[in-house]
Short mmCIF file of C-alpha atoms in Angstrom, two decimals:
data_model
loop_
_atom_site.label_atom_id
_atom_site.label_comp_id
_atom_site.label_asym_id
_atom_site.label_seq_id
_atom_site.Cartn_x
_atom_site.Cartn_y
_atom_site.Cartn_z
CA UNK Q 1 52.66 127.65 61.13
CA UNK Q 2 49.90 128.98 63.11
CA UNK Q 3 47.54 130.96 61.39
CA UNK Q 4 45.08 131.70 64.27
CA UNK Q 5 46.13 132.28 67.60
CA UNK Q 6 44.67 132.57 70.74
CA UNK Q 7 47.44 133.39 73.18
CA UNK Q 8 45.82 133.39 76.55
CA UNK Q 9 45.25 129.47 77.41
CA UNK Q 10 42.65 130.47 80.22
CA UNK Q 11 40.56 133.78 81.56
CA UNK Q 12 38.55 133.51 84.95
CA UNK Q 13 36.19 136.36 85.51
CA UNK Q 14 33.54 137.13 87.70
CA UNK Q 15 29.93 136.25 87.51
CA UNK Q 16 28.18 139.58 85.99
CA UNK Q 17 31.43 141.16 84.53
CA UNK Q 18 32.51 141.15 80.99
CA UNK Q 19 34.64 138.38 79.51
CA UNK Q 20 36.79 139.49 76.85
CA UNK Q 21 38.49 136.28 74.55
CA UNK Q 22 41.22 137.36 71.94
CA UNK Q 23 42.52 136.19 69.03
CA UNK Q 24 44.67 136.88 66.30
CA UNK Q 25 45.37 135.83 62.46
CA UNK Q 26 48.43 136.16 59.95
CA UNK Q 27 46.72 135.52 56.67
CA UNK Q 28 44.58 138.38 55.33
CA UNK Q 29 42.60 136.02 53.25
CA UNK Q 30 40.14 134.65 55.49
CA UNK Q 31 37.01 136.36 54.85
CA UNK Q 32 34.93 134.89 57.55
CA UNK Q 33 35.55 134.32 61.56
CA UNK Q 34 33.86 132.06 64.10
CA UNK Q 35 33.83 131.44 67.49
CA UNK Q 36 32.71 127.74 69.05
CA UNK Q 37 31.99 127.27 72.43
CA UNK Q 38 33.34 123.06 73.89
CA UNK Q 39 31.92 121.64 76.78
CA UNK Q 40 34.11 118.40 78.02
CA UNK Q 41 32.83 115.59 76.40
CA UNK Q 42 30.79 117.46 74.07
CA UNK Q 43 31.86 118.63 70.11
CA UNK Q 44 32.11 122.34 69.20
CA UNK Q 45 28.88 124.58 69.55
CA UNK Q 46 28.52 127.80 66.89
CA UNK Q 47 28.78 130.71 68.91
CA UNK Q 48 28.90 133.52 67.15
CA UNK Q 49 30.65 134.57 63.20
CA UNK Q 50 31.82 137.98 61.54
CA UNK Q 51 32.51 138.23 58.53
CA UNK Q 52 35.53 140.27 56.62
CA UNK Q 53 33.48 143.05 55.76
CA UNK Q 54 32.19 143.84 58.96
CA UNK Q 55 33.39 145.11 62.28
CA UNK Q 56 31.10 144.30 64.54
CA UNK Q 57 28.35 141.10 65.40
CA UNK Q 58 26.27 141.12 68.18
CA UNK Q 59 23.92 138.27 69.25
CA UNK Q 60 22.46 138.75 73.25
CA UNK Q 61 25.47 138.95 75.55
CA UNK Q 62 27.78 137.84 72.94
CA UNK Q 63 29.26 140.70 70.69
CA UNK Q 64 32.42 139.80 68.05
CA UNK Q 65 34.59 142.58 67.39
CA UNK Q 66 37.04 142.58 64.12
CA UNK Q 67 40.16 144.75 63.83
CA UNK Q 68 41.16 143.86 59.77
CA UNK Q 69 44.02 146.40 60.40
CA UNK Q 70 45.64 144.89 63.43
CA UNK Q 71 44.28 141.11 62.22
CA UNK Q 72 42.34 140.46 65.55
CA UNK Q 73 39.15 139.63 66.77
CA UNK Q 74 37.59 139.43 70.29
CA UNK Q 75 34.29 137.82 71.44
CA UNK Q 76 32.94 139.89 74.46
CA UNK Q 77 30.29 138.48 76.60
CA UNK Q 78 28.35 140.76 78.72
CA UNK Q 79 26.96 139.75 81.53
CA UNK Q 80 28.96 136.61 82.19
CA UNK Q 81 27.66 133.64 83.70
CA UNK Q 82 28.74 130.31 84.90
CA UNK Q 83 27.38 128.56 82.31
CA UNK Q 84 29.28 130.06 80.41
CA UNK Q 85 32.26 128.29 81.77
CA UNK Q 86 33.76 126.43 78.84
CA UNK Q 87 36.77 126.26 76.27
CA UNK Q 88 36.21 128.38 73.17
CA UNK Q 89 37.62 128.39 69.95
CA UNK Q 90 38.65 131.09 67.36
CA UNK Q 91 38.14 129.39 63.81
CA UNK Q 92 39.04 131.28 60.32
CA UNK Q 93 37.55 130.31 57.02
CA UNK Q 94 40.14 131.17 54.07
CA UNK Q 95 39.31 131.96 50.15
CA UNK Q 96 38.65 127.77 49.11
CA UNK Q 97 36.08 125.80 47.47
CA UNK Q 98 35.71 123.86 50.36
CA UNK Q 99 34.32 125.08 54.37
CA UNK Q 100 37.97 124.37 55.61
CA UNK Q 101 38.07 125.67 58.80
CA UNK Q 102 41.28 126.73 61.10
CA UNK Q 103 41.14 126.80 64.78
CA UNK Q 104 42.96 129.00 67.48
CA UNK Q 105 44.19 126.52 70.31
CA UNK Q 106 41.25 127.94 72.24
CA UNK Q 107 40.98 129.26 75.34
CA UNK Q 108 39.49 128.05 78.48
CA UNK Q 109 36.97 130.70 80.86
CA UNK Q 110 36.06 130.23 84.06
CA UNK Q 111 32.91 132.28 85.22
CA UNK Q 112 32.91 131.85 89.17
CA UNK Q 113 29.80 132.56 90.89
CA UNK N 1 16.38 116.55 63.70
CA UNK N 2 19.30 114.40 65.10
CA UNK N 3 22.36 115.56 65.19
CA UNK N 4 26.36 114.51 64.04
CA UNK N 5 26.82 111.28 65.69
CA UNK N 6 29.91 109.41 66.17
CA UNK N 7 31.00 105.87 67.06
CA UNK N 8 33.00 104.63 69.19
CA UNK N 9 33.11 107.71 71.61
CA UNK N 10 36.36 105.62 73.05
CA UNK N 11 38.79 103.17 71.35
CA UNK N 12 41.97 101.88 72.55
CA UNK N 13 44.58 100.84 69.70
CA UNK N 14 47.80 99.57 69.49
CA UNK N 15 51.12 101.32 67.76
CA UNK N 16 50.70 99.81 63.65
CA UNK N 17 47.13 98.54 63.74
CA UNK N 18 44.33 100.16 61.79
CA UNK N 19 41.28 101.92 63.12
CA UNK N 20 37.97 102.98 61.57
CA UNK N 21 35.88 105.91 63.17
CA UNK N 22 32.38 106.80 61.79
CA UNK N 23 30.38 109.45 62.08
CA UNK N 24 26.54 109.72 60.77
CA UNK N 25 25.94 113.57 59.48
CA UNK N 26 23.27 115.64 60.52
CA UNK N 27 19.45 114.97 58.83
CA UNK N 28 19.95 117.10 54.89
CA UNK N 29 23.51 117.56 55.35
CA UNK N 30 25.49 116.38 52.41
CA UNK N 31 29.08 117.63 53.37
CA UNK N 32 31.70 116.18 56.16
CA UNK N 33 34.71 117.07 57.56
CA UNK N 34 36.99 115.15 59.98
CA UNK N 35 39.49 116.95 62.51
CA UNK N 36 41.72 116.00 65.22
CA UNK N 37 42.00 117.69 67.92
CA UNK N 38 45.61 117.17 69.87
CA UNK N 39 45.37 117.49 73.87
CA UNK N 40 45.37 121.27 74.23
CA UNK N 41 45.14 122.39 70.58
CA UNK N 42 42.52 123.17 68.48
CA UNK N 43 41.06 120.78 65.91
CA UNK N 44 43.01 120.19 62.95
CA UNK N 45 41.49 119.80 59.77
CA UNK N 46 41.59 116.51 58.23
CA UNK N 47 40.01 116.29 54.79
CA UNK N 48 36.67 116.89 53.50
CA UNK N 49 33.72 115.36 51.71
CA UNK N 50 31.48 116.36 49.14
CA UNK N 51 28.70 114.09 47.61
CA UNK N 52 31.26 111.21 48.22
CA UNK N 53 34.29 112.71 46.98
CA UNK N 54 37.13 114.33 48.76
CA UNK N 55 37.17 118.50 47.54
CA UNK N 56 39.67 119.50 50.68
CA UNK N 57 42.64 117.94 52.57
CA UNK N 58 44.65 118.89 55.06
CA UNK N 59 48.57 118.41 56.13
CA UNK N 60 47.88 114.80 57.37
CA UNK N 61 49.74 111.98 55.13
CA UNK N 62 47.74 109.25 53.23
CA UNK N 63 47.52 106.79 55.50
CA UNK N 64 44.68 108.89 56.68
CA UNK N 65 41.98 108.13 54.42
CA UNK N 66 37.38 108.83 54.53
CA UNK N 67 35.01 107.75 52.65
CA UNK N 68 31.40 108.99 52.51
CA UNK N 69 28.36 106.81 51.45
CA UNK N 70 25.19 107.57 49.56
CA UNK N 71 23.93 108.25 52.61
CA UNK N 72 26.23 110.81 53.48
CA UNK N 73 27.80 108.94 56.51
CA UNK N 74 30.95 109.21 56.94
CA UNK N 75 34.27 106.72 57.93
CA UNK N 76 37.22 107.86 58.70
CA UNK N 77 40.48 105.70 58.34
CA UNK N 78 43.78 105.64 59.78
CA UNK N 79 46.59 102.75 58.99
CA UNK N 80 49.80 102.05 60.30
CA UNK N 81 48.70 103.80 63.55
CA UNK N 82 51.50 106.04 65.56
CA UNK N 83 51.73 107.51 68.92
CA UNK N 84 50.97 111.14 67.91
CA UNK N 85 47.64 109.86 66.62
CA UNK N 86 46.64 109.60 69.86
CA UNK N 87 43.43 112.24 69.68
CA UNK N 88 39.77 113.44 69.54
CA UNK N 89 38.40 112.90 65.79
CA UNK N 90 35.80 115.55 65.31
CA UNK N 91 33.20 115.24 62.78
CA UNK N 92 31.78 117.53 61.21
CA UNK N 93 28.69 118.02 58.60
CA UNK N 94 27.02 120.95 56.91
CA UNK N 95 24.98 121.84 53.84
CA UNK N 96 27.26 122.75 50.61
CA UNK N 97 30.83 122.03 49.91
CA UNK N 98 32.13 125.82 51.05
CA UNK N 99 29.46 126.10 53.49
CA UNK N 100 31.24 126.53 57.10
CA UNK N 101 28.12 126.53 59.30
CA UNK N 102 29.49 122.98 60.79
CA UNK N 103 27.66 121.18 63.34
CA UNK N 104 29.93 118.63 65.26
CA UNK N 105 29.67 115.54 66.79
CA UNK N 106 31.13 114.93 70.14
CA UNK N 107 34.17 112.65 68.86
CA UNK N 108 35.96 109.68 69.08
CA UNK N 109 38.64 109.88 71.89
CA UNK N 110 41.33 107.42 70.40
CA UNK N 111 44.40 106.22 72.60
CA UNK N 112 47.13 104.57 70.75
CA UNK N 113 49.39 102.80 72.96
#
């Protein structure tokens, strides 16, 4: 079963505008969210986390909004640039002794200039 | 301070042989975590370890086995080796056994043929 989901496999946007990545969970245990960044050829980057008790994260252009109600989370990035251009990844932590993470299939933006 | 590293970036097996993939952790990390990322998923956690012991495992069966040295390197072994293993093994390090602030290496693309 799929516990995080990102449901859009790509987003293109325009350079300057806002990109706007979504993702959703079914288990109401995970009490902390991340979002990597993956260049080809390159591992996952930290982008960004929430955690459960919060609704909001901001860090420069990147802003992570959680919706505990509705189980969803969005990473906005304001203004959007090309280097931004990249596959990024959703990732949940659950309620363990251990920093098991679980990934969204990510989704892939395309900032064009 | 260097980084996750990972070697082979590229290997090339054949359906039943046995592969090792290693991974050196980032400088004062004591904690590692192998996943495998499918073509067009999200990485999938494997197991992880914890001042050389395994404290978290995934859904993967057991001929999918680590181990982590004094050192806190890192192998990661597969046996019997099937189509579907056909992947990118991420590795992963961080401070702490429940401490998710991963840094990955770039991977180990592995083709099973």
């Amino acid at each position: 079963d799929q516990q995080v989901k990102q449901n859009s496999p790509s987003l293109s946007v325009q350079e300057g505008r806002i990109s706007i990545l979504n993702c959703d969970y079914t288990n109401s245990m995970f009490d902390y969210f991340l979002w990597y960044k993956k260049y080809p050829a390159e591992g996952p980057t930290f982008l960004i986390s929430i955690s459960s008790i919060k609704d909001k994260n901001e860090d420069g252009r990147f802003t992570v909004f959680l919706n505990k109600s509705a189980k969803h989370l969005s990473l906005h990035i304001v203004p959007s640039q090309p280097g931004d251009s990249a596959v990024y990844f959703c990732a949940a932590h659950g309620s363990s002794n251990t920093g098991k993470l679980i990934f969204g299939q990510g989704t892939t933006l395309q900032v064009k200039p | 301070e260097t980084g996750v590293t990972q070697s082979p970036t590229h290997l090339i097996k054949t359906r039943g042989q046995q592969v090792t993939l290693r991974c050196s952790s980032q400088s004062g990390h004591n904690t590692v975590s192998w996943y495998q990322q499918a073509l067009g998923q999200g990485p999938q956690f494997i197991f992880q370890y914890y001042r050389e012991e395994e404290n978290g495992r995934g859904n993967f069966p057991p001929r999918f086995s680590g181990l982590q040295f004094p050192n806190y390197s890192s192998e990661l072994n597969v046996n019997a080796l099937e189509l579907d293993d056909s992947a990118l093994y991420l590795c992963a390090s961080t401070q702490g056994a429940s401490n998710y602030g991963y840094t990955f290496g770039s991977g180990t693309r592995l083709t099973v043929v």
